[in-house]
PDB file of C-alpha atoms in Angstrom:
ATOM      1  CA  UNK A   3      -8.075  -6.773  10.558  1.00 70.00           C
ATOM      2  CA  UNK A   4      -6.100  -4.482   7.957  1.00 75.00           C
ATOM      3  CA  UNK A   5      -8.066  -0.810   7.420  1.00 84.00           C
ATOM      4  CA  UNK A   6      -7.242   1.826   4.792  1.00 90.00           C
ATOM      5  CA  UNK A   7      -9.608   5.009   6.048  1.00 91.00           C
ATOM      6  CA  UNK A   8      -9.774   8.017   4.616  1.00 92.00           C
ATOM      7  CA  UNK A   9     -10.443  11.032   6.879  1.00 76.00           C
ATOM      8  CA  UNK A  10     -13.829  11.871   5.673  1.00 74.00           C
ATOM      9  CA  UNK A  11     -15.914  11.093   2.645  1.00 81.00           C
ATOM     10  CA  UNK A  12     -16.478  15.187   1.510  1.00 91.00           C
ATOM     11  CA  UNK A  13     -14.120  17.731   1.721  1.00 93.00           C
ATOM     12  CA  UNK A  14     -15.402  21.527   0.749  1.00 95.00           C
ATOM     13  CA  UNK A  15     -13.030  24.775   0.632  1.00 95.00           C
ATOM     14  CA  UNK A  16     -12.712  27.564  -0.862  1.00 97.00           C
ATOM     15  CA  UNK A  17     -10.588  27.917  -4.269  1.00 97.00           C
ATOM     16  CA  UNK A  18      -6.773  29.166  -3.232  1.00 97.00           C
ATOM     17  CA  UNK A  19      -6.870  27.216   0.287  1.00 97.00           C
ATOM     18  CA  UNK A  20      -5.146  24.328   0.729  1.00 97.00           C
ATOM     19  CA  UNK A  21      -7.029  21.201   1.005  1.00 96.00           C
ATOM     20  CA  UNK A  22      -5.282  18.671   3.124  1.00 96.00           C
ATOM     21  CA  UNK A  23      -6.407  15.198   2.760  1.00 96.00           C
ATOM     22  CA  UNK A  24      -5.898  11.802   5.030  1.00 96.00           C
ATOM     23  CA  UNK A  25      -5.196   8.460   5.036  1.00 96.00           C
ATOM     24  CA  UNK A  26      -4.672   6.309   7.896  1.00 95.00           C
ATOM     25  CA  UNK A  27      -4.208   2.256   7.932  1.00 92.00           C
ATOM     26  CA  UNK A  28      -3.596  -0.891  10.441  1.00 88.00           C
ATOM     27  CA  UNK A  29      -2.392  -3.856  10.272  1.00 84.00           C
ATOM     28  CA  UNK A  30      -0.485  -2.577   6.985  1.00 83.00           C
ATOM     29  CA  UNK A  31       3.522  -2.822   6.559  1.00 81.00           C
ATOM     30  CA  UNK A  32       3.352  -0.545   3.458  1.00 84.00           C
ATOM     31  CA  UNK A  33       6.539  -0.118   1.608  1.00 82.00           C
ATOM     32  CA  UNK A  34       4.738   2.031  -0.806  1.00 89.00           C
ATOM     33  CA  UNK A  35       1.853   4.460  -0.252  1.00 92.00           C
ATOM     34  CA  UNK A  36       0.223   6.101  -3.872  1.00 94.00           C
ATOM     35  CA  UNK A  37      -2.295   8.842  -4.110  1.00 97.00           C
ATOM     36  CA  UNK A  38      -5.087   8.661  -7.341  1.00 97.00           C
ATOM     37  CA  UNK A  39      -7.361  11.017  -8.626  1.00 98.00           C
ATOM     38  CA  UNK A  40     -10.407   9.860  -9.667  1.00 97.00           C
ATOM     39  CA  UNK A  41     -13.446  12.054 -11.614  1.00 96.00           C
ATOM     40  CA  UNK A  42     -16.960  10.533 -11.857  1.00 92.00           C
ATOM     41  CA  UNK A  43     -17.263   7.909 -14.323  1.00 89.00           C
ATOM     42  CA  UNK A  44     -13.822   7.619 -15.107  1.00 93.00           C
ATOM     43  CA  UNK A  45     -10.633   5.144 -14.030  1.00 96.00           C
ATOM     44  CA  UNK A  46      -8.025   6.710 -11.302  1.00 97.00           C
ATOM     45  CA  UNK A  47      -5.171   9.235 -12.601  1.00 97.00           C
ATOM     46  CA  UNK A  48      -1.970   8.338 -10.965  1.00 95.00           C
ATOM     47  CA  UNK A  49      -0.569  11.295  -9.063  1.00 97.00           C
ATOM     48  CA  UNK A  50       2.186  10.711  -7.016  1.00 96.00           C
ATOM     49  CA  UNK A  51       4.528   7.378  -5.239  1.00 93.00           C
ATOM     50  CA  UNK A  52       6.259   7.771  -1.596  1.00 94.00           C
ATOM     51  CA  UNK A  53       8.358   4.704  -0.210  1.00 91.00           C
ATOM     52  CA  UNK A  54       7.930   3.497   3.251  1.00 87.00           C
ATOM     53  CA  UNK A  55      12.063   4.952   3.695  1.00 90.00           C
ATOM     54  CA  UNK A  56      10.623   8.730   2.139  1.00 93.00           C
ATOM     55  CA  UNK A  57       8.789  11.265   4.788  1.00 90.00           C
ATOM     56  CA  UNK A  58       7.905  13.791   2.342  1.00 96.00           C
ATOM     57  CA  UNK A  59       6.965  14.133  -1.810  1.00 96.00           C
ATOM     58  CA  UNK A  60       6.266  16.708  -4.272  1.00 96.00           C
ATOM     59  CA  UNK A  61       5.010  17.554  -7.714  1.00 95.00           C
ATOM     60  CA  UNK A  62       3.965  21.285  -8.672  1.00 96.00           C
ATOM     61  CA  UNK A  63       0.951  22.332  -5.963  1.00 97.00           C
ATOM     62  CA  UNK A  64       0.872  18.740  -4.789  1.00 98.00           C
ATOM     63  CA  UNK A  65       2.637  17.532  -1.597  1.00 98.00           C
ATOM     64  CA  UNK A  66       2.697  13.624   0.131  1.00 98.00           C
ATOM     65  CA  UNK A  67       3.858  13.210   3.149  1.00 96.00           C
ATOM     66  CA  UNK A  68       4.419   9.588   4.904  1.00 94.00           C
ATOM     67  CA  UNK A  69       4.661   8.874   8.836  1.00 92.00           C
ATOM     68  CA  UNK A  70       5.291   4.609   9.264  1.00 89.00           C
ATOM     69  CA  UNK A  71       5.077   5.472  13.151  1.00 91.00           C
ATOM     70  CA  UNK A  72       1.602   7.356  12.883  1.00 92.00           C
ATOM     71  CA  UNK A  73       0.601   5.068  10.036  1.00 92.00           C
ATOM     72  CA  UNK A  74      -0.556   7.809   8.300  1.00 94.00           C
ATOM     73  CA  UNK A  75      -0.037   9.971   4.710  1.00 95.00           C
ATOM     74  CA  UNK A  76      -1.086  13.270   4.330  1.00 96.00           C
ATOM     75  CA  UNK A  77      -2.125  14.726   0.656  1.00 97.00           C
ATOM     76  CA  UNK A  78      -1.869  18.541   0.226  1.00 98.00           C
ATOM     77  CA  UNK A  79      -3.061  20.983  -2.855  1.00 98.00           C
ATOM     78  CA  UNK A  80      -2.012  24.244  -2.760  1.00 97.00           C
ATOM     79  CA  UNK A  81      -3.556  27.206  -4.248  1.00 97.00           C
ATOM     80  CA  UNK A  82      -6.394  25.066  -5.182  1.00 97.00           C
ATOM     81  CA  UNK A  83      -8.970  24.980  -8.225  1.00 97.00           C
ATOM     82  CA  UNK A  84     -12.171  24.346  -9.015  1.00 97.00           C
ATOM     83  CA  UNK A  85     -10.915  22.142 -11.452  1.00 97.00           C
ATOM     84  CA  UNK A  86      -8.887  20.095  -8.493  1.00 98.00           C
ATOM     85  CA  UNK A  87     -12.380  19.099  -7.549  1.00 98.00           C
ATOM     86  CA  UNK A  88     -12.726  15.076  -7.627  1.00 97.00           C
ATOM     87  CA  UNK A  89     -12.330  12.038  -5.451  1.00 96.00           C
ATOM     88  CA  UNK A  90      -8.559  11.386  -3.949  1.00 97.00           C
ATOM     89  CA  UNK A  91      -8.000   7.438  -3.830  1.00 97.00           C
ATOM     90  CA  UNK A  92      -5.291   6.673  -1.154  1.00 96.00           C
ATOM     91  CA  UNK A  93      -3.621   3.054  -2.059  1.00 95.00           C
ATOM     92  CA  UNK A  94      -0.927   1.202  -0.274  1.00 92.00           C
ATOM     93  CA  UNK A  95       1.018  -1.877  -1.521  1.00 85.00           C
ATOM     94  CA  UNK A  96       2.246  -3.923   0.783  1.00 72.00           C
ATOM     95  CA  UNK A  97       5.417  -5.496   0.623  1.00 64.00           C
ATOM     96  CA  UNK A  98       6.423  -8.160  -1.152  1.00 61.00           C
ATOM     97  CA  UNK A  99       2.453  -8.243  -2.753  1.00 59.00           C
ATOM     98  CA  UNK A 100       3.951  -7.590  -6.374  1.00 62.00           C
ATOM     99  CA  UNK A 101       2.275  -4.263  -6.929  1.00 70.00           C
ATOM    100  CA  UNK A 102      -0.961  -5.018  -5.703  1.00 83.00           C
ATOM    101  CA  UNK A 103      -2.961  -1.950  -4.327  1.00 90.00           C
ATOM    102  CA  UNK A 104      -5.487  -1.986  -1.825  1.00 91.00           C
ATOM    103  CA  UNK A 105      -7.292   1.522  -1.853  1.00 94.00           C
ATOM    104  CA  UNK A 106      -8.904   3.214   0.841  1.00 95.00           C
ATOM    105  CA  UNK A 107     -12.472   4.450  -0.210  1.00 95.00           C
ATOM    106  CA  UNK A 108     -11.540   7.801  -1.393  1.00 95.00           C
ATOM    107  CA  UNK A 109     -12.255  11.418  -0.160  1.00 96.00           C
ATOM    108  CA  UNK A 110     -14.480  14.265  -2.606  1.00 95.00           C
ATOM    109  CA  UNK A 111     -12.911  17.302  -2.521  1.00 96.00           C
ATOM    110  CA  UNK A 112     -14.851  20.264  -4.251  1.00 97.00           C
ATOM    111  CA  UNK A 113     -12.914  23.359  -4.675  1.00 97.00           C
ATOM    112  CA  UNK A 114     -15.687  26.607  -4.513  1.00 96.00           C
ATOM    113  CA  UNK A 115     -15.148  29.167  -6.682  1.00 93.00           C
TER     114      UNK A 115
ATOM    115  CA  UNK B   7       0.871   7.194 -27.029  1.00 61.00           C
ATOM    116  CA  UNK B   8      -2.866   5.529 -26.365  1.00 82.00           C
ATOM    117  CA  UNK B   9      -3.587   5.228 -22.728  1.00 94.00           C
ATOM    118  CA  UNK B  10      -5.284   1.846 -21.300  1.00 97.00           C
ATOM    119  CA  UNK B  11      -8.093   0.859 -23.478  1.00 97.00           C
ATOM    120  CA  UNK B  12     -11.160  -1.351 -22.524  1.00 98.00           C
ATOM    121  CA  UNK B  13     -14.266  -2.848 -24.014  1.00 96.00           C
ATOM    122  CA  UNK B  14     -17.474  -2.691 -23.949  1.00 97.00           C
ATOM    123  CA  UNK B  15     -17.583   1.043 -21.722  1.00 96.00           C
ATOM    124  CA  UNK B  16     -21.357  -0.415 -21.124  1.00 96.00           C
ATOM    125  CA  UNK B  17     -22.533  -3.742 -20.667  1.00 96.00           C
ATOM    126  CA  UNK B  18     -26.532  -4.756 -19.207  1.00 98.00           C
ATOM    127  CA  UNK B  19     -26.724  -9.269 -18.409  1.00 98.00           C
ATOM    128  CA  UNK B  20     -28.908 -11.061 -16.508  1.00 98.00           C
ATOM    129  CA  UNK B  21     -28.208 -12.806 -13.672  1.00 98.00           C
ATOM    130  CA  UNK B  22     -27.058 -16.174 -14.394  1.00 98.00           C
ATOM    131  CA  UNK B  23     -25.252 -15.187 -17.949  1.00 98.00           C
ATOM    132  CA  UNK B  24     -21.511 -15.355 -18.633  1.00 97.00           C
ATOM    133  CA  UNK B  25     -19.231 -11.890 -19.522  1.00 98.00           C
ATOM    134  CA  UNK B  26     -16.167 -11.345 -20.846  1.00 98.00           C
ATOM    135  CA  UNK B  27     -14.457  -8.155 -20.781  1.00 98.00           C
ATOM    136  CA  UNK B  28     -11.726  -6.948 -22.014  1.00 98.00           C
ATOM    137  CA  UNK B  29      -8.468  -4.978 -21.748  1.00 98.00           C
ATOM    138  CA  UNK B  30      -5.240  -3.509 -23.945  1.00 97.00           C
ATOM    139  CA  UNK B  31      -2.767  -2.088 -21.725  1.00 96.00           C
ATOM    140  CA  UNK B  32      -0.275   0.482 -22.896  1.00 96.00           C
ATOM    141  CA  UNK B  33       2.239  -0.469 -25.487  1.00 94.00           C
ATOM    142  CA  UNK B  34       5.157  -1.841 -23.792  1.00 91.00           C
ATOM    143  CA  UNK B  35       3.585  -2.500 -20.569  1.00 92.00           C
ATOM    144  CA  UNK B  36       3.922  -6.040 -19.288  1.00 91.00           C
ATOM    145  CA  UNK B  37       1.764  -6.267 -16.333  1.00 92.00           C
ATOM    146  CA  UNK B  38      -2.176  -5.964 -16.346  1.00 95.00           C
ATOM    147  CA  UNK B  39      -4.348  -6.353 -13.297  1.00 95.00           C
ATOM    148  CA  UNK B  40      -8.283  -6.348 -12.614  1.00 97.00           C
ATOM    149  CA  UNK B  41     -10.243  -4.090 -10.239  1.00 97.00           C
ATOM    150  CA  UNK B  42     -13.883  -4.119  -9.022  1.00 98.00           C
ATOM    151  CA  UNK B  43     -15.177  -0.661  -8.234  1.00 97.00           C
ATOM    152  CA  UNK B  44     -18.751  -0.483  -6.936  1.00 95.00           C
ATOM    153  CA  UNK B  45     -20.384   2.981  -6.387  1.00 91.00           C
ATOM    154  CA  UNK B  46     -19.111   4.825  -3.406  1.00 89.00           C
ATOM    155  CA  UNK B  47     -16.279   2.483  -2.722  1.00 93.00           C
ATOM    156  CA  UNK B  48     -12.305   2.402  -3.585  1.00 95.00           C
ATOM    157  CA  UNK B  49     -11.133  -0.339  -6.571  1.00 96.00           C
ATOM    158  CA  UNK B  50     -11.101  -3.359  -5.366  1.00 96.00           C
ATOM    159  CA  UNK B  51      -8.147  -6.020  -6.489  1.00 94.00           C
ATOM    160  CA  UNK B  52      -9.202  -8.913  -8.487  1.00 96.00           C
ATOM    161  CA  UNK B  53      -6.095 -10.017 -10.356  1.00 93.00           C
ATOM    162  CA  UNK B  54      -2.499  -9.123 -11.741  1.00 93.00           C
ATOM    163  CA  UNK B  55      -1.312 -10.647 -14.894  1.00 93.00           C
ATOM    164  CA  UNK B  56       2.788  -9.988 -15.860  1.00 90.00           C
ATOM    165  CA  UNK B  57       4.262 -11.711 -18.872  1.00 88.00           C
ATOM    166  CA  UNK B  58       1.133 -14.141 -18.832  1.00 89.00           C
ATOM    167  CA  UNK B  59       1.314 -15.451 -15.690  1.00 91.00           C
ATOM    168  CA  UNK B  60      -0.847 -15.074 -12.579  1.00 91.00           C
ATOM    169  CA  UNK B  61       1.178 -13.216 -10.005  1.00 89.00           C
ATOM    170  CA  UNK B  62      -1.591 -12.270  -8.080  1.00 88.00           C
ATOM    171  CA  UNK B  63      -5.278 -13.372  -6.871  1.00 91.00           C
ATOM    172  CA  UNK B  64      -7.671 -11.336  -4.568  1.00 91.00           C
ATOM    173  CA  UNK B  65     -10.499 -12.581  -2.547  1.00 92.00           C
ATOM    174  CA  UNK B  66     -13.115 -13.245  -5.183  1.00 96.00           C
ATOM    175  CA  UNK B  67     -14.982 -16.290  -5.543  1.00 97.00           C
ATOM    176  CA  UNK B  68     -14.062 -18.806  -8.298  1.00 96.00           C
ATOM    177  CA  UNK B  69     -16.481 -17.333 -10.842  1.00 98.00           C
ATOM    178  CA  UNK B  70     -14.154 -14.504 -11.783  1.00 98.00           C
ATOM    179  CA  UNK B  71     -11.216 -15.865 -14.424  1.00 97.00           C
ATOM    180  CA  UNK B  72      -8.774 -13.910 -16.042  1.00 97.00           C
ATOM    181  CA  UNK B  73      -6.193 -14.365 -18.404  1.00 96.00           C
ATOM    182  CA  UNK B  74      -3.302 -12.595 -20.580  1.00 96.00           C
ATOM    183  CA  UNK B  75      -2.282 -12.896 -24.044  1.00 96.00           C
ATOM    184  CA  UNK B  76       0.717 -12.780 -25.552  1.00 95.00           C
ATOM    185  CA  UNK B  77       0.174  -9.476 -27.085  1.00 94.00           C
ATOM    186  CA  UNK B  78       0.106  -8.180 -23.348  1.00 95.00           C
ATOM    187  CA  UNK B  79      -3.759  -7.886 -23.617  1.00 97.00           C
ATOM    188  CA  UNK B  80      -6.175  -9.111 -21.073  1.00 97.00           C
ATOM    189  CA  UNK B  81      -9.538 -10.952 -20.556  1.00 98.00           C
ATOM    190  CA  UNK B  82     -11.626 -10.599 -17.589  1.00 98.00           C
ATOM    191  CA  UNK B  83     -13.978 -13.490 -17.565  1.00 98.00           C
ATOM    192  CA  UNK B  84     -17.346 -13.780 -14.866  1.00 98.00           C
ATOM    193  CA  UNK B  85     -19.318 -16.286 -14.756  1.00 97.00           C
ATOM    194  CA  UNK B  86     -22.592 -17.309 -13.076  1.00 98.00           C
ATOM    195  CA  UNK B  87     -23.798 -13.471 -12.675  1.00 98.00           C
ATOM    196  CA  UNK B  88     -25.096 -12.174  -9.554  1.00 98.00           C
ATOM    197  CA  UNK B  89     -26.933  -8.924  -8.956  1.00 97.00           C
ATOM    198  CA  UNK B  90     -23.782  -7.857  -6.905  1.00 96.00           C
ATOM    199  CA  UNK B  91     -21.408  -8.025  -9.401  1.00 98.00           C
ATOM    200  CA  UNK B  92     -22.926  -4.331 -10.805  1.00 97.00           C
ATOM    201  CA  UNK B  93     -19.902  -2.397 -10.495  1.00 97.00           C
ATOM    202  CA  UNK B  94     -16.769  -0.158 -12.899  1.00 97.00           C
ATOM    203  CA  UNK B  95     -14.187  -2.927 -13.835  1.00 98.00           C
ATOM    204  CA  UNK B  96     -11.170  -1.430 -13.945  1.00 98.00           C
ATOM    205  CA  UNK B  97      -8.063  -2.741 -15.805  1.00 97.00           C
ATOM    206  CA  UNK B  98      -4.687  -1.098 -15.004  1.00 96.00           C
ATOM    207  CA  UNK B  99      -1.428  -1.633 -16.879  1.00 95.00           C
ATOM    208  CA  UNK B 100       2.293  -0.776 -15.546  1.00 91.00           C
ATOM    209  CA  UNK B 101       5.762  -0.822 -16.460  1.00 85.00           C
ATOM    210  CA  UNK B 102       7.995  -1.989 -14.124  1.00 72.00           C
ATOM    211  CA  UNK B 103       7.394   0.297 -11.903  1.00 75.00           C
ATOM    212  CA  UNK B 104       4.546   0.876  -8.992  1.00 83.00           C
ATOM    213  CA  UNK B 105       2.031   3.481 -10.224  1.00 88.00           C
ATOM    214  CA  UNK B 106      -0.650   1.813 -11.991  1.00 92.00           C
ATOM    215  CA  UNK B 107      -2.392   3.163 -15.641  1.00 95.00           C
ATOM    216  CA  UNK B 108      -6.220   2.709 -15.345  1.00 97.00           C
ATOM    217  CA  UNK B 109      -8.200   2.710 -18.356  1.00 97.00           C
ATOM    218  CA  UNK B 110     -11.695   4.023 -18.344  1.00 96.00           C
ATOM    219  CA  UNK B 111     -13.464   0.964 -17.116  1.00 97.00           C
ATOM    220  CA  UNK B 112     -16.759  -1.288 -18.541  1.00 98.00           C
ATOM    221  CA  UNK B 113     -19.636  -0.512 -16.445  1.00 97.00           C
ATOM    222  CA  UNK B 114     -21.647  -4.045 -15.938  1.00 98.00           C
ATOM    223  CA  UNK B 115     -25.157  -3.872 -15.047  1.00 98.00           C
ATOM    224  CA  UNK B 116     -26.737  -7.412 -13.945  1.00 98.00           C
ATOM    225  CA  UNK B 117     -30.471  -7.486 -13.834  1.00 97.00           C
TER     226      UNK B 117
END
């Protein structure tokens, strides 16, 4: 059966490590792989898009990387904040689905001060 | 520019009632789709709407209905209400393009 997991459900460091976040599937042919940011109450922020053809993706302290062989992304924060504190939503879209996502069920970082 | 907007933010039915819930996605996005988010879990895909067709359909019984207007906006219609359809329903809106735009979700409570 197809599996989105997320490495573990609570992530805590300390504010200007790196928090390094994971997502793993099976039975997936992903030809895109998205990363979401979700705070409590609120819808997910879109954060960044890598393509099945891409290894690696960046935007300011964030970094994606995506291994097809492994079956597995990677989400880094660098220098993080307490304000990068939230749930990370890792969704993939398969091919051909016409931009449906299926998400994994997220990982809460908290970034101490 | 206004983000996704959706209405009510709060809704409280019985089980056994009818909802409706709605959705405005942002201006000059095409495509809308519906997601079920109960607590500790990731969105869950109900349906995607583009140009007012159904393009997509997850696995949800046939109680849940949607539909698109031809302003772009969207309806999210439940029927029959069960206890476990308490969850955040999410709408989303994209341009054509992958990432998706959430808006802040209506929180249904079914009693």
């Amino acid at each position: 059966s197809q599996k989105i997991e997320q490495n573990s459900e609570a992530l805590n460091i300390q504010e200007g490590k790196t928090a390094t976040l994971t997502c793993n599937y099976t039975n997936y042919s992903p030809a895109y792989l998205q990363w979401y940011r979700q705070d409590p109450g609120r819808g997910p922020v879109f954060l960044l898009l890598i393509r099945e053809n891409e290894k690696e993706k960046r935007k300011e302290r964030l970094k994606v990387t995506f291994d097809t062989t492994l079956k597995q992304s990677l989400f880094h924060i660098t220098a993080s904040q307490p304000a990068d504190s939230a749930t990370y939503l890792c969704a993939l879209e398969d091919g051909g689905s016409n931009y449906k996502l299926t998400f994994g069920k997220g990982t809460l970082l908290t970034v101490n001060p | 520019d206004a983000g996704v907007t959706q209405s009510p933010t709060h809704l409280i039915k019985t089980r056994g009632q009818h909802v409706t819930l709605r959705c405005s996605p942002i201006s000059g996005h095409k495509s809308v789709s519906w997601y079920q988010q109960v607590l500790g879990q990731g969105p869950q895909f109900i349906f995607q709407y583009y140009e007012k067709e159904e393009r997509g359909r997850g696995n949800f019984p046939d109680r849940f209905s949607a539909r698109q207007f031809p302003n772009y906006s969207s309806e999210l219609n439940v029927n029959a209400l069960l206890l476990g359809d308490s969850a955040l329903y999410l709408c989303a809106s994209s341009p054509r393009t992958h990432e998706q735009y959430f808006g802040p979700g209506t929180r249904l409570t079914v009693t």
